[in-house]
PDB file of C-alpha atoms and ligand atoms in Angstrom:
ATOM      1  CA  UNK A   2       0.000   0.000   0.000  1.00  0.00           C
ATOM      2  CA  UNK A   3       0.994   3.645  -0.696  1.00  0.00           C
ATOM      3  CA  UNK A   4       1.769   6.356   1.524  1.00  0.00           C
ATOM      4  CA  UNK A   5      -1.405   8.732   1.150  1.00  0.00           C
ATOM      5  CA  UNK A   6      -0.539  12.128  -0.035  1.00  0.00           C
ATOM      6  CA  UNK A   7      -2.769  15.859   0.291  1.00  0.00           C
ATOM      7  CA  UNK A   8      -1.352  18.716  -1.327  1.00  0.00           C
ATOM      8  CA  UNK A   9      -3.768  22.408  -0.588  1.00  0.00           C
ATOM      9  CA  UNK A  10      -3.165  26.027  -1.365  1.00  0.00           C
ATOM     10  CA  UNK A  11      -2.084  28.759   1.162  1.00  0.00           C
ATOM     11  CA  UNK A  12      -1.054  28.338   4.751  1.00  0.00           C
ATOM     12  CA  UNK A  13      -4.556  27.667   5.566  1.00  0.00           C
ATOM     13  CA  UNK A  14      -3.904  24.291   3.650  1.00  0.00           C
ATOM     14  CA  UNK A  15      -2.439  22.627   6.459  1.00  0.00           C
ATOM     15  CA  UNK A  16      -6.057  22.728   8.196  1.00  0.00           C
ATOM     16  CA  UNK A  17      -6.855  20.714   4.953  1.00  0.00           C
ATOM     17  CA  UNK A  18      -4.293  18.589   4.609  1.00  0.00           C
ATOM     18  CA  UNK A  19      -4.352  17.598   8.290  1.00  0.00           C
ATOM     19  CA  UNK A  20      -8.009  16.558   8.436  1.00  0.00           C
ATOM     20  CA  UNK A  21      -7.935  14.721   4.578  1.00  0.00           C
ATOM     21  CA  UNK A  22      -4.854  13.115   5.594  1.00  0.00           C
ATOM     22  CA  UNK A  23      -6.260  11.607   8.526  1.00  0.00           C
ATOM     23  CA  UNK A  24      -9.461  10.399   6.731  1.00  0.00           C
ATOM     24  CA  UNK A  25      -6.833   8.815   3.453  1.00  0.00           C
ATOM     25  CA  UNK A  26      -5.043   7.364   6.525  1.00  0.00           C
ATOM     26  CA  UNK A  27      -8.960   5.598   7.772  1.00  0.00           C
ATOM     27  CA  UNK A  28      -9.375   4.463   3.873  1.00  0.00           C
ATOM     28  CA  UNK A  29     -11.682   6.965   3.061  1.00  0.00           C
ATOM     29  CA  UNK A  30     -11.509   7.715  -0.714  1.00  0.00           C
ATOM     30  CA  UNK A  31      -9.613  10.504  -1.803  1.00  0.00           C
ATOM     31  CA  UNK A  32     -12.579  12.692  -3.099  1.00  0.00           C
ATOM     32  CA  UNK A  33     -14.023  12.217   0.239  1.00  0.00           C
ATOM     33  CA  UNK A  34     -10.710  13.427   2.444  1.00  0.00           C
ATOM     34  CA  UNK A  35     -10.284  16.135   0.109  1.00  0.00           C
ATOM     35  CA  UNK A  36     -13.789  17.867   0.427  1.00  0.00           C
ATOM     36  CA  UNK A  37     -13.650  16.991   4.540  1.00  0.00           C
ATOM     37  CA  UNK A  38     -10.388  18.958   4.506  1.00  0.00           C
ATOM     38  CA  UNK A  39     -12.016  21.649   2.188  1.00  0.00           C
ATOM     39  CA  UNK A  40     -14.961  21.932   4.252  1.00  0.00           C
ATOM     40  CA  UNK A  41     -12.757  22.561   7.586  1.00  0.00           C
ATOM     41  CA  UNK A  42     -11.459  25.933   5.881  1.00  0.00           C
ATOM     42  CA  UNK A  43     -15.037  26.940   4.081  1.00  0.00           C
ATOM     43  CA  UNK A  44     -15.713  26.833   8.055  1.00  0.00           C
ATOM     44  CA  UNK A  45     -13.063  28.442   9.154  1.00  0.00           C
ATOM     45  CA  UNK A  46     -14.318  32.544   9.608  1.00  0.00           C
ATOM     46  CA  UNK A  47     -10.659  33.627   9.595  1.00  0.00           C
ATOM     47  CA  UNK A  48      -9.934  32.668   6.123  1.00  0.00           C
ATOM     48  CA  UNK A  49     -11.849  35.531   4.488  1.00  0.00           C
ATOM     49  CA  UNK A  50     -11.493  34.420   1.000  1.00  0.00           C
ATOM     50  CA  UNK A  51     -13.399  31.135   1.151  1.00  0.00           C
ATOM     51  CA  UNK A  52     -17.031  30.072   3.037  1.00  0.00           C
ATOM     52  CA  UNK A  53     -18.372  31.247   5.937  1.00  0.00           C
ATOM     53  CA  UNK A  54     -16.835  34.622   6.623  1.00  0.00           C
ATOM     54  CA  UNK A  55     -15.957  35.201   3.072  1.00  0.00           C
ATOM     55  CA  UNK A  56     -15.239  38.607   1.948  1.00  0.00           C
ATOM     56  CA  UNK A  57     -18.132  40.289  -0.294  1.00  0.00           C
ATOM     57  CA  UNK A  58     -18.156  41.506  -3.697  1.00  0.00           C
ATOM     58  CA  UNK A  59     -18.390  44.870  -5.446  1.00  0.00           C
ATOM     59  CA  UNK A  60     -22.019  45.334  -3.644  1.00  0.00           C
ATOM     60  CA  UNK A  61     -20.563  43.608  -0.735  1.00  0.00           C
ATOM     61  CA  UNK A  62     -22.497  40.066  -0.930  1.00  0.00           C
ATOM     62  CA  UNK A  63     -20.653  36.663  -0.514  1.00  0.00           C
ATOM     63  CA  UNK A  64     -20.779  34.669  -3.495  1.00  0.00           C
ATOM     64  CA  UNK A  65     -19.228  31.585  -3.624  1.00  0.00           C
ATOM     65  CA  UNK A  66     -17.969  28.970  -6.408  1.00  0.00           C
ATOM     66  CA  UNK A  67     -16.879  25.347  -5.856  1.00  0.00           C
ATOM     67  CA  UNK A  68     -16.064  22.293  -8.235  1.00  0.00           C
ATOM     68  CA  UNK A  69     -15.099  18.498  -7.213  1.00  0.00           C
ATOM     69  CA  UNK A  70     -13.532  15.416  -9.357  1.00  0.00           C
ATOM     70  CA  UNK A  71     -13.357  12.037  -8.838  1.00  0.00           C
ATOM     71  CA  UNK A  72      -9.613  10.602 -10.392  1.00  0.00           C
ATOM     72  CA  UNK A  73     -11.132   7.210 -10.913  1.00  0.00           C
ATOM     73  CA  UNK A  74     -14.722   7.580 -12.941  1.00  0.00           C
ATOM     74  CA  UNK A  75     -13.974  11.384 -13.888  1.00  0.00           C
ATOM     75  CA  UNK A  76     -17.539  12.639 -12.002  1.00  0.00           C
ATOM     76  CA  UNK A  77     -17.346  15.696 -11.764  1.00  0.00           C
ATOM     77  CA  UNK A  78     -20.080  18.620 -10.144  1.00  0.00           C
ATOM     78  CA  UNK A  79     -19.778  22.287  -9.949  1.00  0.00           C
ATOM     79  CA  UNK A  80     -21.743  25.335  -8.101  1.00  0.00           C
ATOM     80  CA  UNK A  81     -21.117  29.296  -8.704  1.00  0.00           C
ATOM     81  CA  UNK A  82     -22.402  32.602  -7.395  1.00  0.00           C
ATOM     82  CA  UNK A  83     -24.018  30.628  -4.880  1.00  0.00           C
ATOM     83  CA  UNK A  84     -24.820  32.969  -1.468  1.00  0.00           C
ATOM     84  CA  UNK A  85     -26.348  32.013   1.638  1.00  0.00           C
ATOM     85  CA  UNK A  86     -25.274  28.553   1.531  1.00  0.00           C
ATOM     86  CA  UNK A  87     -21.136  27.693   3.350  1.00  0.00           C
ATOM     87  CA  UNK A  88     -20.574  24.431   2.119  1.00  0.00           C
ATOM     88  CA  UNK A  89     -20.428  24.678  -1.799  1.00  0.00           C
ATOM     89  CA  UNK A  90     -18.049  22.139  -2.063  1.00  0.00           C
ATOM     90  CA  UNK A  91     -20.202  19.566  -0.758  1.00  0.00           C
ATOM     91  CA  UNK A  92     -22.910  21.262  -2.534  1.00  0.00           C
ATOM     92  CA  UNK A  93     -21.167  20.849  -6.275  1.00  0.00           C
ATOM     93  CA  UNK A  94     -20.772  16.843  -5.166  1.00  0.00           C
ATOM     94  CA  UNK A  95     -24.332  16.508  -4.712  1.00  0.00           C
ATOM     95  CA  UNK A  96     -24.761  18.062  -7.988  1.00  0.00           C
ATOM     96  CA  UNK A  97     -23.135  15.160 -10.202  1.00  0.00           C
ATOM     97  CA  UNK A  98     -24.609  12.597  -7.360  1.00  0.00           C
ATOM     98  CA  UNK A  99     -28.424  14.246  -7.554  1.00  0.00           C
ATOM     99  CA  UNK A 100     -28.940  14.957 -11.136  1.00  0.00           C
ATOM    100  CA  UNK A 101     -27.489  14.297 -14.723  1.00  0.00           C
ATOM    101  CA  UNK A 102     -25.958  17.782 -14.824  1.00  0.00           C
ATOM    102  CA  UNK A 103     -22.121  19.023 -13.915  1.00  0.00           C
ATOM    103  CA  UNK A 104     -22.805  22.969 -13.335  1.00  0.00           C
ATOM    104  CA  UNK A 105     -25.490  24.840 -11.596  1.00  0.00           C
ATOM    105  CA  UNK A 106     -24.892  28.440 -10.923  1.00  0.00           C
ATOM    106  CA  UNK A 107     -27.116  31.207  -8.349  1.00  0.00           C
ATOM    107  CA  UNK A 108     -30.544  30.871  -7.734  1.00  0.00           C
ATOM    108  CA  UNK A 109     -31.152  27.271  -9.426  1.00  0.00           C
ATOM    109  CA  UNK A 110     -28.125  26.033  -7.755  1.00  0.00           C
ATOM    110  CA  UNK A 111     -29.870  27.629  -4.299  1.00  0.00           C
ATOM    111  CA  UNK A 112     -32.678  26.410  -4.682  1.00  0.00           C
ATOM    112  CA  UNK A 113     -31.262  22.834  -4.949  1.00  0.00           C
ATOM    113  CA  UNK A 114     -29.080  23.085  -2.118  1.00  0.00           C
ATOM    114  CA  UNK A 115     -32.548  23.698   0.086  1.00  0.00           C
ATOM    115  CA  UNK A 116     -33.806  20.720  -1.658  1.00  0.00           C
ATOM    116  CA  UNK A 117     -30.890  18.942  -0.542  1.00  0.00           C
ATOM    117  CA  UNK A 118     -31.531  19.297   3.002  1.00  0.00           C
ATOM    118  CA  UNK A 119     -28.201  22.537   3.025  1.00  0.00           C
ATOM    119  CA  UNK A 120     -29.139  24.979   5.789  1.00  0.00           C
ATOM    120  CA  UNK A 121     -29.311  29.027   4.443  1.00  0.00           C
ATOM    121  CA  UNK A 122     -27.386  31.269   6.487  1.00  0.00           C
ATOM    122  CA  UNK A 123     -25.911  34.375   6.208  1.00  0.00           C
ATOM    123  CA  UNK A 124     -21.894  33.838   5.394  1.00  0.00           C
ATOM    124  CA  UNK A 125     -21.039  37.869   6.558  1.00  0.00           C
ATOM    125  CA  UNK A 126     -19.598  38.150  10.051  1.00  0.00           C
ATOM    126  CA  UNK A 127     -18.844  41.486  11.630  1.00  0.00           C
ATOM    127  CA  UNK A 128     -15.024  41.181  11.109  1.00  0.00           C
ATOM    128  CA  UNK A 129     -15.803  40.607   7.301  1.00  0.00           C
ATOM    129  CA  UNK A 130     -18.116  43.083   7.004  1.00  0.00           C
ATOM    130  CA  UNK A 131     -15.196  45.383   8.296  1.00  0.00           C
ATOM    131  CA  UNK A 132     -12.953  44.348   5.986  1.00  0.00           C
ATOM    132  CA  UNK A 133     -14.635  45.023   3.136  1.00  0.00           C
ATOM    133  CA  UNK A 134     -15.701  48.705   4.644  1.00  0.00           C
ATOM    134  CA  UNK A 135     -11.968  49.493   5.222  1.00  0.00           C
ATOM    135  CA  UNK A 136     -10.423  47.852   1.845  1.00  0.00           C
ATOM    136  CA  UNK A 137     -13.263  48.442  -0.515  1.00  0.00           C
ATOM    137  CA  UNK A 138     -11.790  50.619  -3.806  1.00  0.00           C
ATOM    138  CA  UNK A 139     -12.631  54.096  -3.394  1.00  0.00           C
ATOM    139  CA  UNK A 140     -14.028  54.836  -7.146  1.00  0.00           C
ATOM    140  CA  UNK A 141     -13.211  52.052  -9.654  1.00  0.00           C
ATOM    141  CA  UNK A 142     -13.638  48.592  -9.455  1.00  0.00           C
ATOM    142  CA  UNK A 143     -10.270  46.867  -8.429  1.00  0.00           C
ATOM    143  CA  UNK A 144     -10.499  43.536  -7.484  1.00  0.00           C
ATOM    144  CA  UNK A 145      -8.331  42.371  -5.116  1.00  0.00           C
ATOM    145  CA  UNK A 146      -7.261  39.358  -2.950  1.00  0.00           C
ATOM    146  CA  UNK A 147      -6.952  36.084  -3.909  1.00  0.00           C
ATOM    147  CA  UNK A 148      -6.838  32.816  -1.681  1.00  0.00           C
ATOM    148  CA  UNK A 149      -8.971  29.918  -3.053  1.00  0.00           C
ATOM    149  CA  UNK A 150      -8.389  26.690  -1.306  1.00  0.00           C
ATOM    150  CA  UNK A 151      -7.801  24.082  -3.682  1.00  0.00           C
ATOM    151  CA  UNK A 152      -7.022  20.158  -2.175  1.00  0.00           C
ATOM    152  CA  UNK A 153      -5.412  17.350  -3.923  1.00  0.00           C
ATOM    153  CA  UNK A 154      -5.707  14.086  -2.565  1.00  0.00           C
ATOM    154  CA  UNK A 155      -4.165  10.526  -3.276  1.00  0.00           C
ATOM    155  CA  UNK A 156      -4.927   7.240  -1.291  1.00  0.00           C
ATOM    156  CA  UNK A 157      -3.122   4.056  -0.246  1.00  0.00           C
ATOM    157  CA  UNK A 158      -4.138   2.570  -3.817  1.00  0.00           C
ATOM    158  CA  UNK A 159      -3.051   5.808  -5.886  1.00  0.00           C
ATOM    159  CA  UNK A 160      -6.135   7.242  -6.771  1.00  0.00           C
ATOM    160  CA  UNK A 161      -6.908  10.563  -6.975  1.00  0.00           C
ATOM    161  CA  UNK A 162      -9.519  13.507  -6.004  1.00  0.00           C
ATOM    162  CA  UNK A 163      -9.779  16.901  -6.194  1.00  0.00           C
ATOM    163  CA  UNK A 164     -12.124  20.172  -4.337  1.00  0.00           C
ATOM    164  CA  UNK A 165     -11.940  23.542  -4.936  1.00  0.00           C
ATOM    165  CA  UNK A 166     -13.630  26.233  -3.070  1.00  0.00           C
ATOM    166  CA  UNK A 167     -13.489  29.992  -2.701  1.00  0.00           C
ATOM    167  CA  UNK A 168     -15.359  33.451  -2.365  1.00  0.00           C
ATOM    168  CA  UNK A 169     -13.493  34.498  -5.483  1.00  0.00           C
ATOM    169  CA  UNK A 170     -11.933  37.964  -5.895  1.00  0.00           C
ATOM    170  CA  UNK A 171     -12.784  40.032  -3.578  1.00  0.00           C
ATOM    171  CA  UNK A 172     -14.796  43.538  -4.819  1.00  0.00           C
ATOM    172  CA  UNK A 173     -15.876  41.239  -7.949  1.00  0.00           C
ATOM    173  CA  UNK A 174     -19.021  42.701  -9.855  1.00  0.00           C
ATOM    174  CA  UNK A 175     -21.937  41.039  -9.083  1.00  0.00           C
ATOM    175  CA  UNK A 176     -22.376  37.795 -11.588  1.00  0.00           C
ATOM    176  CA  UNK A 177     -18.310  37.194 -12.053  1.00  0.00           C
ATOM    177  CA  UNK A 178     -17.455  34.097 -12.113  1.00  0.00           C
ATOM    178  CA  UNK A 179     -13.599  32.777 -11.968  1.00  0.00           C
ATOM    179  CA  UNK A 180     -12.110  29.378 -12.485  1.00  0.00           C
ATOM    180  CA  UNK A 181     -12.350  28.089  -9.782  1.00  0.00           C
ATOM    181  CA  UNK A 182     -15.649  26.296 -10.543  1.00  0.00           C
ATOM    182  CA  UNK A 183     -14.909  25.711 -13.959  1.00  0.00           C
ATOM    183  CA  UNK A 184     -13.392  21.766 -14.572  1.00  0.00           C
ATOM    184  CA  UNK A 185     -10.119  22.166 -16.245  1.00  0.00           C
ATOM    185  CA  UNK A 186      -9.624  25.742 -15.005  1.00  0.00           C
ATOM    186  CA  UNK A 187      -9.407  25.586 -11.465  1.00  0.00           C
ATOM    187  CA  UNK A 188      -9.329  21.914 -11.103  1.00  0.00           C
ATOM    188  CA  UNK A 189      -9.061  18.804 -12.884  1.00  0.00           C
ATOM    189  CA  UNK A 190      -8.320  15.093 -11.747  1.00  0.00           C
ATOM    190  CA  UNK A 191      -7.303  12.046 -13.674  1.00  0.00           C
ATOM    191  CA  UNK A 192      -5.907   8.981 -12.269  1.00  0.00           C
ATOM    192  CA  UNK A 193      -4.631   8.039 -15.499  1.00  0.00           C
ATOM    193  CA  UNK A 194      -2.735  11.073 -15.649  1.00  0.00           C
ATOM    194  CA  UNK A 195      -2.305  13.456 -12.104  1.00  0.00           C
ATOM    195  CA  UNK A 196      -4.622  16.574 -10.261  1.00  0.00           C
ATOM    196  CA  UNK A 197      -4.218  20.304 -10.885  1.00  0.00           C
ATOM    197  CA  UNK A 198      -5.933  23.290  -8.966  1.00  0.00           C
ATOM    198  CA  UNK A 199      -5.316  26.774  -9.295  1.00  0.00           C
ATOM    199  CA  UNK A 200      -5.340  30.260  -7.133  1.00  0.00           C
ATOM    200  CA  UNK A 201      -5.035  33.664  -8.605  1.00  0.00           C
ATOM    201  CA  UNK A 202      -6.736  35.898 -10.712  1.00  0.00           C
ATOM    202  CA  UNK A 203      -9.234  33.371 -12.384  1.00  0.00           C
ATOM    203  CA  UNK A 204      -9.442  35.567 -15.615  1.00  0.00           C
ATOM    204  CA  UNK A 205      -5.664  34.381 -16.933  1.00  0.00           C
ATOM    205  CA  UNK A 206      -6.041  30.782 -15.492  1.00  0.00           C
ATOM    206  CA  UNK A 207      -9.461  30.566 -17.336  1.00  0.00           C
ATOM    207  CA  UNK A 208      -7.452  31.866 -20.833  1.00  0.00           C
ATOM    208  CA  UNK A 209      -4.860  29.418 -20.781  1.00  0.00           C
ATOM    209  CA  UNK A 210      -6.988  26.170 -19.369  1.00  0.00           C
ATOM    210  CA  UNK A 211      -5.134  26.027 -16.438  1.00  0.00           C
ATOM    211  CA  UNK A 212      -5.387  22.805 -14.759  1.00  0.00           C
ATOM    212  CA  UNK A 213      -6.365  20.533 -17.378  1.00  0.00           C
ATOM    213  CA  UNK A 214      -3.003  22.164 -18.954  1.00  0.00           C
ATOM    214  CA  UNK A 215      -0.611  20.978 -16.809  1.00  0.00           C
ATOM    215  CA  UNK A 216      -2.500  17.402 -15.795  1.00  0.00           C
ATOM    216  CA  UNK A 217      -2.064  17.038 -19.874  1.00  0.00           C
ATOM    217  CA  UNK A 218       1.538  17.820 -19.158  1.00  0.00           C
ATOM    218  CA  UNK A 219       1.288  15.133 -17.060  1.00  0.00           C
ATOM    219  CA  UNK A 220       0.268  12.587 -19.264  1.00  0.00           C
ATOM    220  CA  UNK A 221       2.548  13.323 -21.801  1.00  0.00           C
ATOM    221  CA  UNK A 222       5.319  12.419 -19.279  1.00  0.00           C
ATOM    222  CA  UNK A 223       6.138  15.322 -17.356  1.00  0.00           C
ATOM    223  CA  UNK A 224       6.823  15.642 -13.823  1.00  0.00           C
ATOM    224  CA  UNK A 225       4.269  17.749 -11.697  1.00  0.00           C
ATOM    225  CA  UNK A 226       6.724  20.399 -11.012  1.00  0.00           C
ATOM    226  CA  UNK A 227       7.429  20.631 -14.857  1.00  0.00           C
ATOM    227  CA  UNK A 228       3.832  20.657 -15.993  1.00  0.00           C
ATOM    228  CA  UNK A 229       2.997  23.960 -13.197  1.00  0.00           C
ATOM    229  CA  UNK A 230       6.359  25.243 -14.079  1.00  0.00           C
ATOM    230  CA  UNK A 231       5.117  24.750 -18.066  1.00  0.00           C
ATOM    231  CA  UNK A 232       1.977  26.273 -16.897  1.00  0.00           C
ATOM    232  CA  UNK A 233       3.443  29.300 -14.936  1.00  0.00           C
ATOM    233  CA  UNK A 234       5.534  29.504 -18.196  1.00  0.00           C
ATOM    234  CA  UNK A 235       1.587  30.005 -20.632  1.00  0.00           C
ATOM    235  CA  UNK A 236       0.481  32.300 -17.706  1.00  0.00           C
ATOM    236  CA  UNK A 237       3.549  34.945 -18.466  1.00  0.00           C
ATOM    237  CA  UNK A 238       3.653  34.683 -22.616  1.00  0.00           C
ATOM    238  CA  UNK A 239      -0.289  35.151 -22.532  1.00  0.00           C
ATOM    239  CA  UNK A 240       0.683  37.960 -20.894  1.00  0.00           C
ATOM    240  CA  UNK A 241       3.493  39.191 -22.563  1.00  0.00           C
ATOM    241  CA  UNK A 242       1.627  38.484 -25.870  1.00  0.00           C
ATOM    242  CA  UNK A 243      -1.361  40.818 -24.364  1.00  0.00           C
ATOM    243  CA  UNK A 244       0.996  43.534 -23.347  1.00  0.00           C
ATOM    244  CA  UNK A 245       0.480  43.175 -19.815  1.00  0.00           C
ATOM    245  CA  UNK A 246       1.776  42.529 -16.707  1.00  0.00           C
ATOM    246  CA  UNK A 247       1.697  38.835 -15.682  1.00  0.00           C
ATOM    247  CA  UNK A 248      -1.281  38.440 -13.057  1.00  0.00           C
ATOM    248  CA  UNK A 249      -0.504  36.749  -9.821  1.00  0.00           C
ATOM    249  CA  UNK A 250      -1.494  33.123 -10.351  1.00  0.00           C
ATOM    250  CA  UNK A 251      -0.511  29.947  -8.164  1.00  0.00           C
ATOM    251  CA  UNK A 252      -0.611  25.710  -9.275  1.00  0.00           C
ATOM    252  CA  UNK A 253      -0.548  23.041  -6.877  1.00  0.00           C
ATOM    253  CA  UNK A 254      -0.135  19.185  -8.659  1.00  0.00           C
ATOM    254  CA  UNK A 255       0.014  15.897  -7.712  1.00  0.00           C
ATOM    255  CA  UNK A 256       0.469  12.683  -9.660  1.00  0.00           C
ATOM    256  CA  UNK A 257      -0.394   9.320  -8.736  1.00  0.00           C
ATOM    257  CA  UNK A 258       3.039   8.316  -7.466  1.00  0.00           C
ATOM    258  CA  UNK A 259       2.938  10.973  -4.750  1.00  0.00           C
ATOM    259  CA  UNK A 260       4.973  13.266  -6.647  1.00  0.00           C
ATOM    260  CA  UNK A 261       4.189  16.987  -5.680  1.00  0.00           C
ATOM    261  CA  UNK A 262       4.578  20.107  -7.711  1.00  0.00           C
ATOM    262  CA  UNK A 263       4.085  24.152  -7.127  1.00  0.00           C
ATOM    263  CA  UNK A 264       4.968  27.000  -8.965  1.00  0.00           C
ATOM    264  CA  UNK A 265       3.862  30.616  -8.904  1.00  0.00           C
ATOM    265  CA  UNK A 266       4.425  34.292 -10.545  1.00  0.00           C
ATOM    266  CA  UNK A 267       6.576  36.420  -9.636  1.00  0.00           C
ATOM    267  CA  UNK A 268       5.278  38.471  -6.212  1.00  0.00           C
ATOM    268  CA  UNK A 269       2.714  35.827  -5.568  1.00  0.00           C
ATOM    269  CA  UNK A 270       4.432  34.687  -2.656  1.00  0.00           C
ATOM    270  CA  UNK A 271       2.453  31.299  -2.521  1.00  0.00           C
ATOM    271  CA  UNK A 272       2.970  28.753   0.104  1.00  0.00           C
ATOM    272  CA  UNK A 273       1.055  25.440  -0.126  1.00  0.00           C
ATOM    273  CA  UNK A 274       0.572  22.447   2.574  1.00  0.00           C
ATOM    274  CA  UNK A 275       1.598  18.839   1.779  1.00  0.00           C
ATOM    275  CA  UNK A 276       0.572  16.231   4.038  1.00  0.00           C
ATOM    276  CA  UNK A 277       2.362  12.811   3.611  1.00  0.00           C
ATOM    277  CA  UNK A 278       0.711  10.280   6.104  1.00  0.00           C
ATOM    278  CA  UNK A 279       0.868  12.356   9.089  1.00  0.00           C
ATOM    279  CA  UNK A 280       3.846  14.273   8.031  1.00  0.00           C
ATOM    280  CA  UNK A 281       2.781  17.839   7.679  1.00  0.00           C
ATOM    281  CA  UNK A 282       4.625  20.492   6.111  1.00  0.00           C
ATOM    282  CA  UNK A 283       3.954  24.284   4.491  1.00  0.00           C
ATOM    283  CA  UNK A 284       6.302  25.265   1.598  1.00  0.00           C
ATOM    284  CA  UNK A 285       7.560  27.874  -0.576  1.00  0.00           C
ATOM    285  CA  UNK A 286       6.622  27.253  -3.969  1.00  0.00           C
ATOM    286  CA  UNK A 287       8.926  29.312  -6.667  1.00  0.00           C
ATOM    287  CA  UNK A 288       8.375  32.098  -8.370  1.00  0.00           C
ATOM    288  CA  UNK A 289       8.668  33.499 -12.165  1.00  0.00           C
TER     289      UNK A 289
HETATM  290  N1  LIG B 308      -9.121  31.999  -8.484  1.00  0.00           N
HETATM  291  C1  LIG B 308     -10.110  32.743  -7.725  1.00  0.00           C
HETATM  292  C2  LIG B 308     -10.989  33.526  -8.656  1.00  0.00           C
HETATM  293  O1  LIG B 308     -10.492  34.056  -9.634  1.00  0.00           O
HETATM  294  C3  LIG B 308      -9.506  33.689  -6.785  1.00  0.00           C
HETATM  295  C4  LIG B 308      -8.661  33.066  -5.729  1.00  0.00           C
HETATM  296  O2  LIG B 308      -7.792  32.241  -5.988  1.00  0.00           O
HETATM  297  O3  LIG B 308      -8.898  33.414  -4.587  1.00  0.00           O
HETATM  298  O4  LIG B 308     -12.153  33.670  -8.369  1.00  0.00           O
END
């Protein structure tokens, strides 16, 4: 049997990677560990960028976006601009469990939530509600602050799963949608071939493809830290080709050996959590 490994975004990932590494270490599947660990930071009211607490958008209103993938039978179910509702993870599972669909977005996706026994609340707290008062642009729209928690998770018998949840960019205009819900932007899983996720500005991972990018890197032999270093790589000559500045963007990846990869632009200053068994660590991941 293999060592189980969890790789998440952000120093907040070692909340995730310490409660799906448990659960990979109890034989639950990997999809399963990686939207428990998920879940534990969507709870988490400190982390401001993802679930309960989340930080609002342009009209100051949490909207949240989540997608999941099974490695093994490629299921896949997605949720975005979702309010009132913390755990859109589990919420974009249900969707590929409940119904022949992949994606359901705002009020629809609501209103099957509360037909799926999820509880409405309000996801503001008085700290976020702060925040947003004292950071919120003065005239323009800026967006602004990134940290979506993305968790990649392989078991004992190398299989793979995938979550990714977040409140998006924060100040977004009502209706925006970034990658992170999108399969093959913000996530995409493959046993056959490895798991991507993304953070950053979802508009430049959504050009390129991010994550199914780099798990097709994958595939075609490379290493996980080649295929987000490839990927990092698209990110900058999109850029470059546009005329603009390369947009902070982050990739996690994981293959079904174990092998872990990160790589980030330049000023991102990304850390990420891997969790091997109970070995825990947070890491640097480079910049370009
Ligand atoms: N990728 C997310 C988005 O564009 C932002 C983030 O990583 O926090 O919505």
């Amino acid at each position: 049997m293999a060592e189980p490994v969890v790789v998440a975004t952000w120093p907040f990932g070692k909340t995730a990677v310490e409660v799906a590494s448990k659960l990979l270490l109890q034989g639950k599947p990997p999809l399963d560990a990686a939207l428990a660990g998920a879940q534990a930071v969507e709870d988490d009211p400190a982390v401001q960028s993802v679930g309960f607490g989340g930080i609002g958008n342009a009209i100051g209103t949490v909207s949240l976006d989540a997608c999941v993938m099974d490695g093994k039978t490629l299921d896949c179910g997605s949720v975005a601009g979702v309010e009132n509702i913390r755990h859109v993870a589990a919420l974009a599972k249900k969707v590929y469990e409940k119904t022949p669909h992949i994606m359901l977005v705002g009020k629809g996706a609501e209103w099957f939530a509360l037909q799926n026994g999820f509880q409405l609340e309000t996801l503001l707290t008085p700290e976020s509600v702060a925040e947003w008062y004292k950071k919120r642009p003065a005239k323009k729209l800026e967006t602004k602050g990134h940290d979506t928690v993305t968790v990649l998770a392989k078991d004992s018998k190398n299989l793979l799963g995938g979550v990714c949840t977040t409140s998006g960019l924060s100040y977004k205009l009502p209706g925006r949608v970034g990658d992170s819900p999108l399969i093959g932007s913000g996530l995409y899983v493959d046993d056959e071939a490895g798991a991507a996720g993304a953070t950053g500005v979802g508009e430049e991972i959504i050009r390129i493809g991010g994550s199914m990018f780099i798990v097709e890197q994958m595939r075609a032999g490379k290493t996980p830290q080649e295929a987000v270093e490839l990927a990092i790589a698209r990110i900058i000559k999109t850029a470059t080709r546009r005329g603009k500045h390369p947009a902070s963007v982050a990739f996690i990846a994981l293959d079904p050996k174990g092998n872990v990869g990160a790589a980030c632009t330049t000023g991102t200053d990304f850390k990420y959590a891997v969790a091997r068994g109970e070995k825990i660590e947070l890491l640097q991941a480079k910049e370009f």
